[in-house]
Amino acid sequence: MIKSPRGTRDLLPPDTALWNFVETAVRDVFRAYNFHEIRTPIFESTELFARGVGEDTDIVGKEMFTWEDRARTWIEQLAGLDEVIVRARQDPAYKASLDTVKLFEEYFAPGILKAQSLTLRPENTAGVVRAYIEHKLWDRGLNKLFYIGPQFRRERPQKGRYRQFYQIGAEIIGPAAAGSQSPARDAEILELLATLLDRVGIKNWTLELNSVGCPADRAKFNEALRQALAPVVDKMCADCQRRAVTNPLRVFDCKVPEDQPIIETLPTITQFLDEACRTHYAEVKEILNAVHIPYVENQRLVRGLDYYTRTAFEFTHGALGAQNAILGGGRYDGLSEALGGPAAPGIGFAIGEDRLVLSLMETVSAESVMRKPDVYIAPLGAGMNREAARLARELRRHDLVVELGDESFRLKKSFEAADKIGARYILIVGGDEVAANAFALKHLASGEQVTVPRAELAQRILQTK
Ligand code: HAM
């Protein structure tokens, strides 16, 4: 038997009803906050994540699904050349602009035959910022974008941790002149998240908040970490020994239990924040207090991606066990520049949808959010499938959920089928009914049966919805 690959899973009904319930609710919330959807590719060039997320992070260093894409074949290149010839025939200006050297460089230069390194996206922020730069989205001022989709990380699978998982995320990004750097945006994102979790029905979340400062603060902090680590690092795991040299901040990502007592004693970034970062952080907290969003400060929260500046946060939930971060995010004021774009401060988050659904399952059953069929149509006898299909078509136009039986079923089997799928009504379509153009409609829970003229059927079923 062929099984789904390790760390991936099939989402089946009725569970998918919970996923749809969550996605509908979050789309409503995003609408209220004036966010609009962006869809970026599921794979991007590897370099995007290396430069965006950071070479020293676990995500880029260990967890990416990366492959060398096949080089273009000569046939594919000749097909490209074909398009050029067709266009040159149609467009004299284009023909005049072509020169042989350019043609050669574009279609026959050996560089083009080189393979390109591609990666399944491990997260979506780098892709959004790439799209911001590629499409010059700064022309639009402040961009408020959201996405829902799969991400891929080669992690050790366990409850709440998968190799293909789903994120619901949002980003606010734009030129500083559009207000993208304002602490008001940080607070708006956090207040949105509190609203979103409440709306979906997630209770007992904790917002953990920190400021990781700006690059200058980070340099001072990294230096302090290097000094603090120097006398103890040889007692730590191999990863930490490497991190202590390349990027000491990443020591905080360490999960090895024996290293934790050492990590507990390390300095925190808070001591190194400059005046502007302190003021920014204080204002975020003031607005949160004003809108009554509770938070706890966690000076050790640095997040697992390199692009963060200033505000960093996670929402945790007790029901999740070891993988208790239901979502994470923060500010990334230098990411656009790191990817070759203009200055474009931004802030965003990503919810782990798998974990959100897991938490929700504590209190809400998939069945309770699934829409059951309103009516089961039971064709009775030869030739009745046609009549039943016509009726189903009419009723479905009224936004009723209709399940269609088969004329080969006996009445008893139709009742059993209607019962099994939880239909509210069963509608009998036999020769007599068709002749009278009025049908027997039975309410399954109460057993009440009435004969209803065809024109009144939909209304009758809708009334008792
Ligand atoms: P992240 O903390 O790496 O941040 O991931 C966000 C959330 O995705 C996590 O809190 C978790 O719920 C979920 N998640 C991560 N890995 C897995 C996994 N293997 N299985 C299941 N769920 C997982 C980011 O991805 C940033 N791009 C967030 C962001 C947006 N920051 C600014 N804007």
Short mmCIF file of N, CA and C and ligand atoms in Angstrom, two decimals, residues 59 123-125 147 153 155 160-162 165 167 170-171 303 305 307-308 325-330 332 348-352 355, ligand 1:
data_model
loop_
_atom_site.label_atom_id
_atom_site.label_comp_id
_atom_site.label_asym_id
_atom_site.label_seq_id
_atom_site.Cartn_x
_atom_site.Cartn_y
_atom_site.Cartn_z
N ILE A 59 15.39 26.58 10.31
CA ILE A 59 14.53 26.42 9.13
C ILE A 59 15.39 26.30 7.87
N GLU A 123 7.79 29.18 4.93
CA GLU A 123 7.00 30.24 5.54
C GLU A 123 6.68 31.23 4.43
N ASN A 124 5.79 32.19 4.71
CA ASN A 124 5.25 33.00 3.63
C ASN A 124 5.67 34.48 3.64
N THR A 125 6.35 34.91 4.73
CA THR A 125 6.68 36.34 4.83
C THR A 125 7.70 36.75 3.76
N TYR A 147 -2.89 35.70 3.88
CA TYR A 147 -2.77 34.48 3.09
C TYR A 147 -3.19 33.28 3.91
N ARG A 153 8.20 22.13 6.13
CA ARG A 153 9.46 22.09 6.89
C ARG A 153 9.75 20.64 7.22
N GLU A 155 10.67 18.70 9.60
CA GLU A 155 10.86 18.57 11.04
C GLU A 155 10.48 17.17 11.46
N GLY A 160 0.83 18.19 16.44
CA GLY A 160 0.92 19.64 16.19
C GLY A 160 2.13 20.03 15.36
N ARG A 161 2.93 19.04 14.92
CA ARG A 161 4.09 19.39 14.08
C ARG A 161 4.13 18.48 12.87
N TYR A 162 4.05 19.05 11.70
CA TYR A 162 3.97 18.27 10.46
C TYR A 162 4.97 18.81 9.45
N PHE A 165 2.26 21.73 6.66
CA PHE A 165 1.30 22.30 7.60
C PHE A 165 0.73 23.55 6.96
N GLN A 167 -0.67 27.60 7.22
CA GLN A 167 -0.62 28.85 7.97
C GLN A 167 -1.70 29.80 7.49
N ALA A 170 -0.77 37.20 8.02
CA ALA A 170 -1.05 38.54 7.51
C ALA A 170 0.19 39.40 7.66
N GLU A 171 0.32 40.37 6.78
CA GLU A 171 1.46 41.28 6.82
C GLU A 171 0.96 42.70 6.55
N ARG A 303 12.28 34.37 18.75
CA ARG A 303 11.74 33.83 17.51
C ARG A 303 12.83 33.13 16.69
N LEU A 305 13.41 33.06 13.42
CA LEU A 305 13.76 33.58 12.09
C LEU A 305 14.57 34.85 12.29
N TYR A 307 14.80 37.67 10.57
CA TYR A 307 14.42 39.00 10.08
C TYR A 307 13.77 39.92 11.10
N TYR A 308 13.53 39.43 12.32
CA TYR A 308 12.75 40.25 13.25
C TYR A 308 13.51 41.45 13.79
N ALA A 325 2.92 26.75 20.63
CA ALA A 325 2.78 28.05 19.95
C ALA A 325 1.73 27.93 18.85
N ILE A 326 0.62 28.59 19.09
CA ILE A 326 -0.47 28.53 18.12
C ILE A 326 -0.19 29.51 16.98
N LEU A 327 0.61 30.53 17.28
CA LEU A 327 0.98 31.49 16.23
C LEU A 327 2.18 32.29 16.68
N GLY A 328 2.85 32.91 15.72
CA GLY A 328 4.00 33.75 16.04
C GLY A 328 4.13 34.85 15.02
N GLY A 329 4.85 35.90 15.41
CA GLY A 329 5.05 36.98 14.45
C GLY A 329 5.89 38.09 15.01
N GLY A 330 5.92 39.19 14.29
CA GLY A 330 6.68 40.33 14.74
C GLY A 330 6.99 41.28 13.61
N TYR A 332 9.56 43.34 10.99
CA TYR A 332 10.75 43.00 10.18
C TYR A 332 11.12 44.21 9.34
N GLY A 348 3.90 41.37 10.93
CA GLY A 348 2.91 40.36 10.55
C GLY A 348 2.94 39.19 11.50
N PHE A 349 2.15 38.18 11.15
CA PHE A 349 2.08 36.98 11.97
C PHE A 349 1.68 35.80 11.11
N ALA A 350 1.88 34.60 11.63
CA ALA A 350 1.31 33.42 11.00
C ALA A 350 0.77 32.50 12.08
N ILE A 351 -0.48 32.11 11.88
CA ILE A 351 -1.12 31.14 12.78
C ILE A 351 -0.87 29.76 12.20
N GLY A 352 -0.51 28.79 13.05
CA GLY A 352 -0.45 27.41 12.59
C GLY A 352 -1.89 26.89 12.56
N ARG A 355 -2.63 23.65 14.31
CA ARG A 355 -2.68 23.78 15.77
C ARG A 355 -3.94 24.50 16.22
P1 HAM B 1 6.83 30.68 12.74
O1 HAM B 1 6.85 30.94 14.21
O2 HAM B 1 7.98 29.97 12.16
O3 HAM B 1 6.66 32.10 12.04
O4 HAM B 1 5.51 29.89 12.36
C1 HAM B 1 4.25 30.39 12.74
C2 HAM B 1 3.37 29.28 13.28
O5 HAM B 1 3.28 28.23 12.32
C3 HAM B 1 3.89 28.60 14.52
O6 HAM B 1 3.55 29.33 15.68
C4 HAM B 1 3.14 27.28 14.47
O7 HAM B 1 1.83 27.42 15.00
C5 HAM B 1 3.06 27.01 12.99
N1 HAM B 1 4.06 26.01 12.60
C6 HAM B 1 5.37 26.19 12.36
N2 HAM B 1 5.98 25.03 12.02
C7 HAM B 1 5.02 24.09 12.06
C8 HAM B 1 5.00 22.67 11.80
N3 HAM B 1 6.09 22.01 11.41
N4 HAM B 1 3.82 22.02 11.95
C9 HAM B 1 2.70 22.67 12.30
N5 HAM B 1 2.66 24.00 12.55
C10 HAM B 1 3.80 24.71 12.44
C11 HAM B 1 6.56 32.28 10.70
O8 HAM B 1 6.39 31.41 9.90
C12 HAM B 1 6.58 33.74 10.29
N6 HAM B 1 6.53 33.82 8.82
C13 HAM B 1 5.44 34.50 10.92
C14 HAM B 1 5.43 35.95 10.56
C15 HAM B 1 4.65 36.54 9.65
N7 HAM B 1 6.23 36.87 11.07
C16 HAM B 1 5.97 38.02 10.49
N8 HAM B 1 5.03 37.84 9.62
#
